[in-house]
Coordinates of C-alpha atoms in Angstrom, one line a residue:
M1 CA -39.6 22.7 -8.1
I2 CA -43.6 22.9 -9.2
L3 CA -43.7 19.4 -9.1
H4 CA -42.5 19.2 -5.4
A5 CA -45.1 21.9 -4.9
L6 CA -47.6 19.8 -5.7
G7 CA -47.1 17.0 -4.2
V8 CA -45.5 15.5 -6.7
S9 CA -42.2 14.2 -6.1
S10 CA -39.5 14.5 -9.4
L11 CA -38.8 10.8 -8.6
C12 CA -42.3 9.6 -9.1
L13 CA -42.7 9.4 -12.8
P14 CA -44.1 6.4 -14.3
S15 CA -43.0 4.1 -16.7
E16 CA -43.6 4.1 -20.7
T17 CA -44.9 0.8 -20.3
T18 CA -47.2 1.5 -17.3
V19 CA -49.0 4.4 -19.4
H20 CA -49.0 1.9 -22.4
Q21 CA -50.7 -0.8 -20.7
L22 CA -53.2 1.4 -19.3
F23 CA -53.6 3.0 -22.6
S24 CA -54.4 -0.7 -24.0
V25 CA -56.6 -1.3 -21.5
A26 CA -58.8 1.4 -22.3
R27 CA -58.5 0.5 -26.1
H28 CA -59.1 -3.1 -25.2
V29 CA -63.2 -2.5 -24.1
G30 CA -63.3 0.6 -26.8
A31 CA -63.3 3.5 -23.7
I32 CA -61.2 5.7 -26.1
P33 CA -63.0 8.6 -27.5
D34 CA -62.7 8.7 -31.3
I35 CA -63.5 12.2 -32.8
S36 CA -62.7 11.4 -36.7
L37 CA -65.2 11.7 -39.6
D38 CA -67.6 9.2 -40.2
P39 CA -65.8 7.4 -43.1
V40 CA -69.1 7.4 -45.4
L41 CA -69.0 11.5 -45.2
T42 CA -65.2 11.6 -46.5
A43 CA -66.5 9.3 -49.1
F44 CA -69.2 10.9 -50.1
L45 CA -68.0 14.3 -49.9
S46 CA -65.1 14.3 -52.0
V47 CA -64.0 14.3 -55.6
E48 CA -64.6 10.5 -55.7
S49 CA -68.6 10.3 -54.8
R50 CA -69.8 9.0 -58.1
A51 CA -67.4 5.6 -57.9
S52 CA -68.1 5.3 -53.8
L53 CA -72.0 5.7 -54.6
L54 CA -71.9 3.5 -57.5
H55 CA -69.9 0.8 -55.7
Q56 CA -72.3 0.7 -52.8
Y57 CA -75.3 0.7 -55.2
A58 CA -73.8 -2.1 -57.1
A59 CA -72.4 -4.1 -53.2
L60 CA -76.4 -3.6 -52.2
Q61 CA -77.9 -5.9 -55.4
R62 CA -75.6 -8.2 -55.8
G63 CA -76.9 -10.2 -52.7
M64 CA -80.8 -9.7 -53.5
T65 CA -83.1 -12.3 -54.3
P66 CA -84.8 -11.4 -58.1
E67 CA -87.7 -10.5 -55.8
H68 CA -85.9 -8.3 -53.3
L69 CA -84.4 -6.9 -56.4
A70 CA -87.7 -5.7 -57.8
A71 CA -89.2 -4.2 -55.0
F72 CA -85.8 -2.2 -54.1
R73 CA -86.1 -0.6 -57.7
S74 CA -89.4 0.2 -57.3
N75 CA -89.4 1.8 -53.9
L76 CA -86.6 4.0 -55.1
T77 CA -88.4 5.1 -57.9
G78 CA -91.3 6.1 -55.7
E79 CA -88.7 7.5 -53.3
L80 CA -87.2 9.9 -56.2
G81 CA -90.9 10.7 -57.4
G82 CA -91.0 8.4 -60.6
S83 CA -87.6 9.3 -62.0
S84 CA -84.8 7.2 -62.7
R85 CA -82.4 9.8 -63.1
V86 CA -81.2 12.2 -60.2
R87 CA -80.0 15.3 -60.9
H88 CA -76.5 16.3 -59.5
G89 CA -77.5 12.6 -58.0
G90 CA -73.5 11.5 -58.4
V91 CA -72.2 14.3 -56.6
G92 CA -71.8 16.2 -52.8
V93 CA -74.7 16.3 -50.7
V94 CA -77.0 14.8 -53.3
A95 CA -75.1 11.6 -52.9
L96 CA -75.1 11.2 -49.7
A97 CA -78.3 11.5 -49.8
L98 CA -78.8 9.0 -52.1
S99 CA -76.5 6.7 -50.1
V100 CA -78.4 7.0 -47.1
L101 CA -81.8 6.2 -49.1
F102 CA -80.3 3.3 -50.8
D103 CA -79.2 1.7 -47.1
L104 CA -83.0 3.0 -46.1
V105 CA -84.6 1.3 -48.8
A106 CA -82.6 -2.1 -49.2
K107 CA -82.9 -2.8 -45.6
Q108 CA -87.1 -2.5 -46.0
V109 CA -87.6 -1.7 -42.8
P110 CA -89.3 1.7 -41.0
E111 CA -86.8 4.7 -40.5
Q112 CA -85.7 3.9 -36.8
Q113 CA -87.2 6.5 -34.4
D114 CA -85.2 5.5 -31.4
A115 CA -83.2 8.5 -29.9
T116 CA -80.2 6.7 -29.7
A117 CA -79.8 6.1 -33.7
L118 CA -76.5 7.3 -35.4
L119 CA -76.0 9.2 -38.5
F120 CA -72.7 9.7 -39.4
G121 CA -71.3 8.8 -35.7
I122 CA -73.3 11.4 -33.9
R123 CA -76.7 11.3 -32.4
R124 CA -79.4 11.9 -35.0
S125 CA -82.1 13.4 -31.9
S126 CA -79.4 16.2 -31.6
R127 CA -79.7 19.3 -33.0
I128 CA -77.3 19.3 -35.7
G129 CA -77.9 15.6 -36.2
R130 CA -81.7 16.5 -37.0
I131 CA -80.8 19.5 -39.2
L132 CA -78.6 16.4 -41.4
H133 CA -81.2 14.2 -41.4
G134 CA -83.9 16.2 -42.2
F135 CA -82.2 17.9 -45.3
L136 CA -80.7 14.6 -46.3
R137 CA -84.4 12.7 -46.3
Q138 CA -85.5 16.1 -48.4
I139 CA -83.1 16.0 -51.0
P140 CA -84.3 12.6 -53.2
G141 CA -88.0 14.4 -53.7
V142 CA -86.5 17.8 -54.4
A143 CA -83.3 17.1 -56.4
N144 CA -85.1 17.2 -60.0
D145 CA -86.4 20.4 -59.7
P146 CA -83.5 22.8 -59.6
E147 CA -85.8 25.8 -57.7
R148 CA -87.1 23.6 -54.9
M149 CA -83.7 22.1 -54.5
A150 CA -82.5 25.2 -54.0
E151 CA -84.6 26.7 -51.8
A152 CA -84.6 23.6 -49.6
T153 CA -80.4 23.7 -49.7
E154 CA -80.7 27.7 -48.7
L155 CA -82.7 27.2 -45.8
N156 CA -81.3 24.2 -44.4
D157 CA -77.9 25.8 -45.1
N158 CA -79.2 29.2 -42.9
L159 CA -80.5 26.2 -40.1
L160 CA -77.1 24.5 -39.6
K161 CA -75.3 27.7 -39.6
L162 CA -77.0 29.4 -36.9
E163 CA -76.7 25.9 -35.5
L164 CA -72.8 25.1 -35.8
I165 CA -72.0 28.9 -34.4
D166 CA -74.0 28.1 -31.5
H167 CA -72.5 24.8 -30.9
Y168 CA -69.1 26.1 -31.3
E169 CA -69.9 29.0 -28.5
R170 CA -70.9 26.5 -26.5
M171 CA -67.8 24.2 -26.4
T172 CA -65.4 26.9 -26.1
N173 CA -67.2 29.8 -24.1
K174 CA -69.6 27.7 -22.2
K175 CA -67.7 25.0 -21.2
R176 CA -69.5 22.4 -22.9
M177 CA -66.8 21.0 -24.6
S178 CA -66.6 16.7 -25.3
S179 CA -65.7 13.9 -27.6
E180 CA -69.4 14.1 -28.9
A181 CA -70.1 17.5 -29.3
M182 CA -66.6 17.6 -31.3
R183 CA -68.0 14.9 -33.8
Q184 CA -71.6 16.5 -34.1
W185 CA -69.5 19.9 -34.9
L186 CA -67.4 18.3 -37.2
A187 CA -70.1 16.4 -38.9
G188 CA -72.3 19.6 -39.1
A189 CA -69.3 21.3 -40.6
A190 CA -67.9 18.9 -43.2
V191 CA -72.3 18.8 -44.4
H192 CA -72.3 22.1 -44.1
L193 CA -69.4 23.3 -46.8
H194 CA -70.4 21.2 -49.4
M195 CA -73.7 22.3 -48.8
R196 CA -72.8 25.9 -50.1
I197 CA -70.7 24.0 -52.6
H198 CA -73.7 22.4 -53.9
Q199 CA -75.2 25.9 -54.2
V200 CA -72.1 26.8 -56.1
R201 CA -73.5 24.2 -58.7
L202 CA -76.7 25.9 -59.0
K203 CA -75.3 29.2 -59.2
S204 CA -77.5 30.4 -55.9
V205 CA -74.1 31.5 -54.2
P206 CA -71.0 32.7 -55.8
P207 CA -67.9 30.2 -56.0
G208 CA -66.2 32.5 -53.2
S209 CA -68.9 32.0 -50.8
A210 CA -67.7 28.9 -50.5
E211 CA -64.0 29.5 -50.3
S212 CA -65.1 32.0 -47.7
L213 CA -66.8 28.8 -45.4
R214 CA -63.9 26.6 -45.7
L215 CA -61.4 29.0 -44.3
S216 CA -63.3 29.9 -41.3
Y217 CA -63.8 26.1 -40.6
K218 CA -60.4 25.3 -41.2
T219 CA -59.2 28.3 -38.4
A220 CA -62.2 26.9 -36.4
F221 CA -61.0 23.7 -36.1
S222 CA -57.5 24.9 -35.1
Q223 CA -58.8 26.0 -31.9
L224 CA -61.0 23.3 -31.1
V225 CA -58.4 21.0 -31.1
Q226 CA -56.7 23.4 -28.6
D227 CA -59.7 23.3 -26.5
Y228 CA -60.0 19.5 -26.8
A229 CA -56.3 18.9 -25.6
S230 CA -57.3 20.9 -22.6
Y231 CA -60.4 19.2 -21.6
L232 CA -58.7 15.9 -22.2
R233 CA -56.2 16.7 -19.9
R234 CA -59.1 17.7 -17.0
N235 CA -61.2 14.7 -18.0
V236 CA -58.9 11.6 -17.5
R237 CA -58.4 10.2 -14.0
E238 CA -56.7 7.3 -12.8
T239 CA -56.5 5.3 -9.3
P240 CA -54.4 2.3 -9.0
P241 CA -55.0 -1.2 -7.8
G242 CA -55.2 -1.1 -3.6
V243 CA -55.8 2.6 -3.2
G244 CA -59.6 2.3 -2.7
A245 CA -62.8 3.5 -4.1
H246 CA -62.2 6.3 -7.2
R247 CA -64.6 9.1 -6.4
P248 CA -65.1 11.6 -9.2
T249 CA -66.4 15.3 -8.1
A250 CA -70.2 14.9 -8.0
A251 CA -71.6 17.2 -10.9
R252 CA -73.3 19.8 -9.7
P253 CA -76.8 21.1 -11.0
G254 CA -76.2 23.6 -14.0
D255 CA -73.2 23.0 -14.7
G256 CA -73.6 21.0 -17.8
R257 CA -72.8 17.7 -16.4
V258 CA -74.6 14.8 -16.4
P259 CA -74.7 11.8 -13.9
E260 CA -71.8 9.3 -14.1
A261 CA -72.1 5.8 -14.7
T262 CA -70.8 2.5 -15.6
A263 CA -71.9 0.0 -18.0
S264 CA -70.7 -3.6 -19.6
H265 CA -72.1 -2.6 -22.8
H266 CA -70.6 -1.0 -26.0
R267 CA -73.3 1.1 -28.4
T268 CA -73.4 0.1 -31.9
D269 CA -73.9 2.8 -34.8
S270 CA -78.3 1.7 -35.2
G271 CA -78.5 2.5 -31.0
T272 CA -78.7 -1.2 -30.1
E273 CA -76.4 -2.6 -27.3
R274 CA -74.1 -5.0 -27.6
E275 CA -71.5 -7.0 -25.3
P276 CA -67.9 -6.4 -26.5
S277 CA -67.0 -9.1 -28.7
K278 CA -63.6 -11.1 -28.5
A279 CA -63.0 -10.1 -32.1
N280 CA -62.8 -6.4 -31.5
R281 CA -60.9 -6.6 -28.2
G282 CA -57.6 -7.0 -29.7
P283 CA -55.0 -8.7 -28.2
V284 CA -54.6 -8.9 -23.9
T285 CA -53.1 -6.8 -22.4
P286 CA -51.0 -7.2 -19.3
G287 CA -52.8 -5.7 -16.0
L288 CA -56.4 -6.4 -18.0
T289 CA -59.5 -6.9 -16.0
E290 CA -62.6 -7.2 -17.4
G291 CA -63.5 -3.6 -16.9
Q292 CA -66.8 -1.7 -16.7
V293 CA -67.2 0.7 -19.9
G294 CA -69.9 3.6 -20.7
P295 CA -71.2 4.5 -24.1
A296 CA -68.4 4.4 -26.6
R297 CA -68.1 4.3 -30.6
P298 CA -67.1 1.6 -32.3
Q299 CA -63.2 1.4 -33.0
G300 CA -62.2 2.8 -36.5
P301 CA -58.8 5.0 -37.5
L302 CA -58.2 4.7 -33.6
D303 CA -56.6 0.7 -33.7
R304 CA -53.9 2.6 -36.1
A305 CA -53.0 5.0 -34.2
A306 CA -53.4 3.1 -30.6
T307 CA -50.5 0.4 -32.3
A308 CA -47.9 2.9 -33.3
P309 CA -45.0 3.6 -31.3
H310 CA -45.4 6.7 -28.6
R311 CA -42.3 8.0 -27.2
L312 CA -43.6 10.3 -24.5
N313 CA -41.1 12.3 -22.4
L314 CA -42.2 11.8 -19.4
T315 CA -40.3 14.4 -17.5
T316 CA -42.4 17.1 -19.6
V317 CA -45.5 15.8 -19.2
A318 CA -45.0 15.9 -15.5
N319 CA -44.3 19.6 -15.9
R320 CA -47.1 20.0 -18.0
A321 CA -49.4 18.3 -15.1
A322 CA -48.2 21.4 -12.6
T323 CA -48.6 24.1 -14.9
P324 CA -50.8 26.5 -13.7
T325 CA -53.1 25.4 -17.0
G326 CA -56.1 24.3 -15.1
G327 CA -54.2 24.9 -11.8
S328 CA -53.3 22.0 -9.0
E329 CA -57.3 21.3 -8.7
G330 CA -57.0 20.2 -12.4
V331 CA -54.6 17.7 -11.8
L332 CA -55.1 16.7 -8.0
R333 CA -59.0 17.0 -8.0
H334 CA -61.2 14.1 -9.5
Q335 CA -63.8 15.9 -11.7
G336 CA -66.9 15.1 -14.1
L337 CA -68.1 15.3 -17.4
T338 CA -68.9 18.3 -19.0
E339 CA -71.1 17.3 -22.2
T340 CA -73.5 19.0 -24.9
D341 CA -77.2 19.1 -25.2
A342 CA -76.9 16.1 -27.0
S343 CA -73.6 13.7 -25.5
P344 CA -74.2 10.3 -24.7
A345 CA -77.0 9.8 -21.7
A346 CA -75.1 8.0 -18.8
V347 CA -76.1 4.2 -19.7
P348 CA -78.2 2.9 -17.0
A349 CA -75.8 1.5 -14.2
S350 CA -74.5 -2.1 -13.9
G351 CA -72.5 -3.7 -10.7
N352 CA -71.6 -1.2 -8.4
S353 CA -72.4 1.9 -10.2
G354 CA -74.3 4.3 -8.4
G355 CA -76.9 6.3 -10.2
G356 CA -78.9 9.5 -9.3
G357 CA -77.2 13.1 -8.6
G358 CA -73.4 12.4 -7.7
A359 CA -71.9 9.5 -9.1
E360 CA -69.8 7.5 -7.2
H361 CA -67.3 5.1 -8.6
S362 CA -65.8 1.8 -7.0
T363 CA -64.2 -0.9 -8.1
A364 CA -63.6 -4.7 -6.8
A365 CA -61.0 -5.1 -3.8
G366 CA -57.8 -4.1 -4.7
E367 CA -59.0 -3.1 -8.2
G368 CA -57.7 0.4 -10.3
L369 CA -59.8 2.6 -12.2
L370 CA -59.4 4.3 -15.0
V371 CA -62.2 7.2 -16.1
I372 CA -62.6 9.0 -19.4
E373 CA -64.5 11.9 -19.7
G374 CA -66.8 10.4 -16.9
T375 CA -68.5 8.1 -18.3
R376 CA -66.1 5.6 -20.1
N377 CA -64.8 4.0 -17.0
V378 CA -62.4 1.1 -17.0
S379 CA -61.3 -1.0 -13.6
H380 CA -58.1 -2.6 -14.2
S381 CA -54.9 -4.1 -12.4
V382 CA -51.4 -2.4 -13.8
Q383 CA -49.0 -1.7 -10.4
H384 CA -47.9 1.8 -9.9
R385 CA -47.1 4.1 -7.1
A386 CA -50.3 6.3 -6.4
C387 CA -47.9 9.3 -6.6
E388 CA -47.7 8.7 -10.5
S389 CA -51.3 8.9 -11.0
P390 CA -51.3 13.0 -11.7
V391 CA -48.3 12.4 -14.4
I392 CA -50.2 9.4 -15.9
E393 CA -53.7 11.5 -16.3
Q394 CA -51.6 13.8 -18.6
A395 CA -49.5 10.9 -20.2
L396 CA -52.9 9.7 -21.3
A397 CA -54.9 12.7 -22.4
V398 CA -51.4 13.4 -24.5
R399 CA -52.1 9.3 -25.9
L400 CA -56.0 9.9 -26.5
L401 CA -55.5 13.2 -28.8
D402 CA -52.5 11.4 -30.9
A403 CA -55.1 8.3 -31.3
Q404 CA -57.5 10.8 -33.2
D405 CA -57.5 11.2 -37.0
L406 CA -56.8 14.8 -36.7
D407 CA -54.5 15.0 -40.4
E408 CA -57.8 13.4 -42.4
I409 CA -59.7 15.9 -40.8
R410 CA -57.2 18.9 -41.8
V411 CA -57.0 17.6 -44.9
F412 CA -60.9 17.6 -45.3
F413 CA -61.2 21.7 -44.2
Q414 CA -57.3 22.0 -46.3
Y415 CA -58.2 21.6 -50.1
S416 CA -55.5 22.9 -52.4
Q417 CA -57.3 25.5 -54.9
Q418 CA -56.7 23.0 -57.6
L419 CA -59.3 20.3 -55.6
F420 CA -61.7 22.9 -54.6
D421 CA -61.5 23.7 -58.1
H422 CA -62.5 20.3 -59.1
L423 CA -65.4 20.0 -56.3
L424 CA -67.0 23.2 -57.4
G425 CA -66.7 21.8 -60.9
Q426 CA -68.3 19.0 -60.3
R427 CA -71.0 17.6 -62.0
G428 CA -72.9 14.3 -63.0
D429 CA -76.6 12.8 -62.9
F430 CA -77.2 9.5 -61.3
D431 CA -78.9 6.7 -63.4
L432 CA -81.0 4.0 -61.5
K433 CA -81.2 1.8 -64.5
I434 CA -78.9 -1.0 -63.9
R435 CA -78.6 -2.8 -67.2
W436 CA -74.7 -2.8 -67.4
R437 CA -74.8 -4.5 -64.0
K438 CA -77.1 -7.4 -64.8
K439 CA -74.3 -9.9 -65.7
N440 CA -72.9 -9.2 -62.4
L441 CA -76.5 -9.5 -60.4
N442 CA -77.2 -13.2 -62.2

């Protein structure tokens, strides 16, 4: 009855094949959002941090010439104030900082100041990105001085705490939710928790302070997942082939949106642009045309989720599409993107996309259009009836949420007491001397 009231016939349900094909089209061109924790964070902010750092350190040197190796060692020692040993260098945020330093020194290039440069999958120019980058670059110079290290950690702990609170409020109460905003908050919360754990190691705060912070982030993440699911349901729009131009609602001044645009490039972790390579595209799916796609992170754990069998109850999805959540406007009206201050800027328009105040999405004659978060726009030729689009949009939102590696994130904030105690008790300096590795490098 609700479907009929909204003009959606109960007989107008798409097939699972249609939903799967459209999802595959989006995955093929890298248009699926990814909010998972960066693998660098999960590797170095863990009980395996020392092993991860040793592996990286050896791997970087293995391919160096003798001249490059000598320069690498000398530059590292210089960054560490002339010392070859780093206090607590094998654990937590110090190990993470050394990992960043090793990569930087190995490349022998100045740090990029490009606003699009990424750190742990988030833009370094964002508020959270700036705090993380500044803290991690500060650590090598103060790690061997317990007093200075404690001061630096406490200062950045407070800065990051306040920014994470503001960021959370913007996402939950000011309608500034986005995949980019989720990535920023998760990366910031992960590092912040381990800042607090490191302060326990330094005896600057009691162990209960770290445990309390962990529990608060566990609760906050559960709420954010619910809000993110609602956000996806509002920000997936699809038009079948032959319907004509697809024109989402123009962004209104002051509503937190950015002008929408399309582009045929992916953005890499270094902030540079590249054409989607055939190697990264995956198998060609029936119904795929060469689409245009806006900024998207390189694929990670999504590939695994995207290839797993999905059995959606499309009748249930249809009912969800017609529920008052978001209202009929939320189902039938094409909306733009809401972003945080640090969301990816729209890429310069390519081809048939307009710029300026209100965005207008159009496709080649006869092609359909799939729009995810307003800036990821993919043309397609998957045939279906126009009345199926509202249900398809809701089904795709479910698929997009299922594609996120939420379990890994939950585990990060749901340590068992035994594991958490292990993290709090972690100790271990890191020695840059590599006599024991020489046989592997010759």
